[in-house]
Amino acid sequence: MEYTLAVNTADCIGCDACEEACKQEHGLSVGPSWIKVSTRGPREIEGRQQLRYDVAHCLHCVNPGCREVCLVDAITKREDGIVLIDEELCTGCMACLDGCPLGVMQFDQEKALAEKCDLCFSRLDRGMNPACVAACPARCIHSGDLAEVVAGNGRNELLEKYKKTGA
């Protein structure tokens, strides 16, 4: 099984519930956001002015660029595809921020450590959904096995590129 997280941005209502749920789950301060909602628009879609929202988060890449550039091997990948940062090993050099092709790595100034979405692995290990999925009122965030998420949600260019779905 290879875990993933995908967002159907066409259904996103921009409420930021996912951001808040993530912050509460991980005890994050005001600054860092491991999942970030941003407004795109307004623009013409299907003949009328509409807003769309982009949702940026770690995709837990097949070949994580952040892991490749980590000088102290603080970034690992579990057998289920979840990419994690070991806070005990991280030196705060920030090389991983530049190595992330999606620009979703964060740096906690107070802790002087890199951080990012961990897919709420402790929740997954207990059979629960990630906090962002559980909190989304639009039900546009999907997690689970990569093949099932892709099959249930259709084509996703980011997953195709960074998770090698071949869809």
CSV table of C-alpha atoms in Angstrom, one decimal:
chain,number,residue,atom,x,y,z
A,1,MET,CA,0.0,0.0,0.0
A,2,GLU,CA,1.2,3.5,-0.9
A,3,TYR,CA,-0.6,6.3,1.0
A,4,THR,CA,-1.4,9.6,-0.7
A,5,LEU,CA,-3.5,12.7,-0.2
A,6,ALA,CA,-5.3,14.4,-3.1
A,7,VAL,CA,-7.5,17.4,-3.3
A,8,ASN,CA,-10.3,18.0,-5.8
A,9,THR,CA,-9.8,21.8,-6.0
A,10,ALA,CA,-12.9,22.2,-8.2
A,11,ASP,CA,-15.0,21.3,-5.1
A,12,CYS,CA,-12.9,23.2,-2.5
A,13,ILE,CA,-14.8,26.1,-0.9
A,14,GLY,CA,-11.7,27.9,0.5
A,15,CYS,CA,-12.9,27.6,4.1
A,16,ASP,CA,-9.4,26.8,5.5
A,17,ALA,CA,-10.8,24.1,7.8
A,18,CYS,CA,-8.0,21.7,6.6
A,19,GLU,CA,-5.3,24.2,7.6
A,20,GLU,CA,-6.9,24.7,11.0
A,21,ALA,CA,-7.4,21.0,11.6
A,22,CYS,CA,-3.7,20.4,10.7
A,23,LYS,CA,-2.5,23.1,13.0
A,24,GLN,CA,-4.6,21.7,15.9
A,25,GLU,CA,-3.5,18.1,15.3
A,26,HIS,CA,0.2,19.0,15.2
A,27,GLY,CA,0.2,21.9,17.7
A,28,LEU,CA,1.5,24.3,15.0
A,29,SER,CA,1.8,28.0,15.7
A,30,VAL,CA,0.2,30.7,13.6
A,31,GLY,CA,3.0,30.8,11.0
A,32,PRO,CA,3.6,27.4,9.5
A,33,SER,CA,0.9,25.6,7.4
A,34,TRP,CA,1.5,22.0,6.4
A,35,ILE,CA,-1.5,22.3,4.1
A,36,LYS,CA,-2.1,25.7,2.6
A,37,VAL,CA,-5.2,27.0,0.8
A,38,SER,CA,-4.8,30.0,-1.5
A,39,THR,CA,-7.3,31.9,-3.6
A,40,ARG,CA,-7.0,31.8,-7.4
A,41,GLY,CA,-9.3,34.2,-9.2
A,42,PRO,CA,-11.8,35.4,-9.8
A,43,ARG,CA,-11.7,34.3,-13.4
A,44,GLU,CA,-14.1,33.1,-16.0
A,45,ILE,CA,-15.0,29.4,-15.7
A,46,GLU,CA,-17.8,27.9,-17.6
A,47,GLY,CA,-19.0,31.3,-18.8
A,48,ARG,CA,-19.1,33.0,-15.4
A,49,GLN,CA,-16.8,34.6,-12.8
A,50,GLN,CA,-15.7,32.2,-10.2
A,51,LEU,CA,-13.1,31.7,-7.5
A,52,ARG,CA,-11.0,28.6,-7.3
A,53,TYR,CA,-8.7,27.5,-4.6
A,54,ASP,CA,-5.3,25.9,-4.7
A,55,VAL,CA,-4.4,23.5,-1.9
A,56,ALA,CA,-0.6,22.9,-1.5
A,57,HIS,CA,0.6,20.0,0.6
A,58,CYS,CA,3.4,17.4,0.6
A,59,LEU,CA,2.7,14.7,-1.9
A,60,HIS,CA,5.1,12.2,-0.3
A,61,CYS,CA,6.9,11.8,-3.6
A,62,VAL,CA,8.2,8.5,-5.0
A,63,ASN,CA,11.7,10.1,-5.1
A,64,PRO,CA,11.5,12.9,-2.5
A,65,GLY,CA,13.8,15.7,-3.5
A,66,CYS,CA,13.9,16.9,0.1
A,67,ARG,CA,15.3,13.5,1.1
A,68,GLU,CA,17.9,13.5,-1.6
A,69,VAL,CA,19.4,16.8,-0.5
A,70,CYS,CA,19.2,16.2,3.3
A,71,LEU,CA,22.8,16.2,4.5
A,72,VAL,CA,22.2,14.2,7.6
A,73,ASP,CA,19.6,11.6,6.4
A,74,ALA,CA,16.9,13.1,8.7
A,75,ILE,CA,14.3,12.5,6.0
A,76,THR,CA,13.1,9.0,5.6
A,77,LYS,CA,10.3,7.3,3.6
A,78,ARG,CA,8.3,4.5,5.2
A,79,GLU,CA,7.3,1.4,3.3
A,80,ASP,CA,3.8,2.8,2.8
A,81,GLY,CA,5.2,5.9,1.1
A,82,ILE,CA,4.9,8.4,3.9
A,83,VAL,CA,7.9,10.8,4.0
A,84,LEU,CA,8.9,11.9,7.5
A,85,ILE,CA,11.5,14.2,9.1
A,86,ASP,CA,13.3,13.0,12.2
A,87,GLU,CA,13.5,16.1,14.4
A,88,GLU,CA,16.3,14.5,16.4
A,89,LEU,CA,18.5,14.3,13.3
A,90,CYS,CA,17.5,17.5,11.6
A,91,THR,CA,20.1,20.2,11.9
A,92,GLY,CA,18.0,23.1,10.5
A,93,CYS,CA,20.3,23.6,7.4
A,94,MET,CA,17.2,24.2,5.2
A,95,ALA,CA,18.6,22.3,2.2
A,96,CYS,CA,15.4,20.3,2.1
A,97,LEU,CA,13.4,23.5,1.5
A,98,ASP,CA,15.3,24.0,-1.8
A,99,GLY,CA,15.1,20.3,-2.6
A,100,CYS,CA,11.3,20.2,-2.4
A,101,PRO,CA,9.9,20.5,-6.0
A,102,LEU,CA,6.5,21.7,-4.7
A,103,GLY,CA,7.8,24.3,-2.3
A,104,VAL,CA,5.8,22.9,0.6
A,105,MET,CA,8.6,22.3,3.1
A,106,GLN,CA,8.4,24.7,6.1
A,107,PHE,CA,10.9,26.0,8.6
A,108,ASP,CA,10.0,26.5,12.2
A,109,GLN,CA,12.1,29.5,13.3
A,110,GLU,CA,11.5,28.8,17.0
A,111,LYS,CA,12.6,25.1,16.8
A,112,ALA,CA,15.1,25.8,14.0
A,113,LEU,CA,13.9,22.6,12.3
A,114,ALA,CA,12.4,21.7,8.9
A,115,GLU,CA,8.8,20.5,9.0
A,116,LYS,CA,6.1,19.3,6.6
A,117,CYS,CA,2.9,17.3,6.3
A,118,ASP,CA,3.4,13.9,7.8
A,119,LEU,CA,0.0,12.7,6.4
A,120,CYS,CA,-1.1,12.4,10.1
A,121,PHE,CA,0.7,9.0,10.1
A,122,SER,CA,-0.2,8.4,13.7
A,123,ARG,CA,-3.9,8.8,12.8
A,124,LEU,CA,-3.5,6.5,9.8
A,125,ASP,CA,-1.7,3.9,11.9
A,126,ARG,CA,-4.8,3.9,14.1
A,127,GLY,CA,-7.2,3.5,11.1
A,128,MET,CA,-8.3,7.1,11.1
A,129,ASN,CA,-8.2,9.7,8.3
A,130,PRO,CA,-5.7,12.6,8.4
A,131,ALA,CA,-7.1,15.6,10.3
A,132,CYS,CA,-7.5,17.7,7.1
A,133,VAL,CA,-9.7,15.0,5.5
A,134,ALA,CA,-11.8,14.6,8.6
A,135,ALA,CA,-12.3,18.4,8.9
A,136,CYS,CA,-13.2,19.2,5.2
A,137,PRO,CA,-16.9,20.2,5.0
A,138,ALA,CA,-16.7,20.0,1.2
A,139,ARG,CA,-15.3,16.4,1.3
A,140,CYS,CA,-12.8,17.4,-1.4
A,141,ILE,CA,-9.7,16.0,0.3
A,142,HIS,CA,-9.1,12.3,-0.2
A,143,SER,CA,-6.5,10.0,1.4
A,144,GLY,CA,-5.7,6.4,1.3
A,145,ASP,CA,-4.1,3.9,-1.0
A,146,LEU,CA,-2.7,5.7,-4.1
A,147,ALA,CA,-4.5,3.4,-6.6
A,148,GLU,CA,-7.8,3.8,-4.8
A,149,VAL,CA,-7.5,7.6,-4.5
A,150,VAL,CA,-6.6,7.9,-8.2
A,151,ALA,CA,-9.4,5.6,-9.3
A,152,GLY,CA,-12.0,7.4,-7.2
A,153,ASN,CA,-10.9,10.9,-8.2
A,154,GLY,CA,-9.7,10.7,-11.8
A,155,ARG,CA,-6.7,12.3,-13.3
A,156,ASN,CA,-4.4,14.4,-11.1
A,157,GLU,CA,-1.4,15.9,-12.8
A,158,LEU,CA,0.6,16.3,-9.6
A,159,LEU,CA,0.1,12.7,-8.5
A,160,GLU,CA,1.0,11.6,-12.0
A,161,LYS,CA,4.2,13.5,-11.9
A,162,TYR,CA,5.4,13.0,-8.3
A,163,LYS,CA,3.8,9.6,-7.4
A,164,LYS,CA,4.2,7.9,-10.8
A,165,THR,CA,0.6,6.7,-11.0
A,166,GLY,CA,0.6,6.3,-14.8
A,167,ALA,CA,-3.0,7.3,-14.8
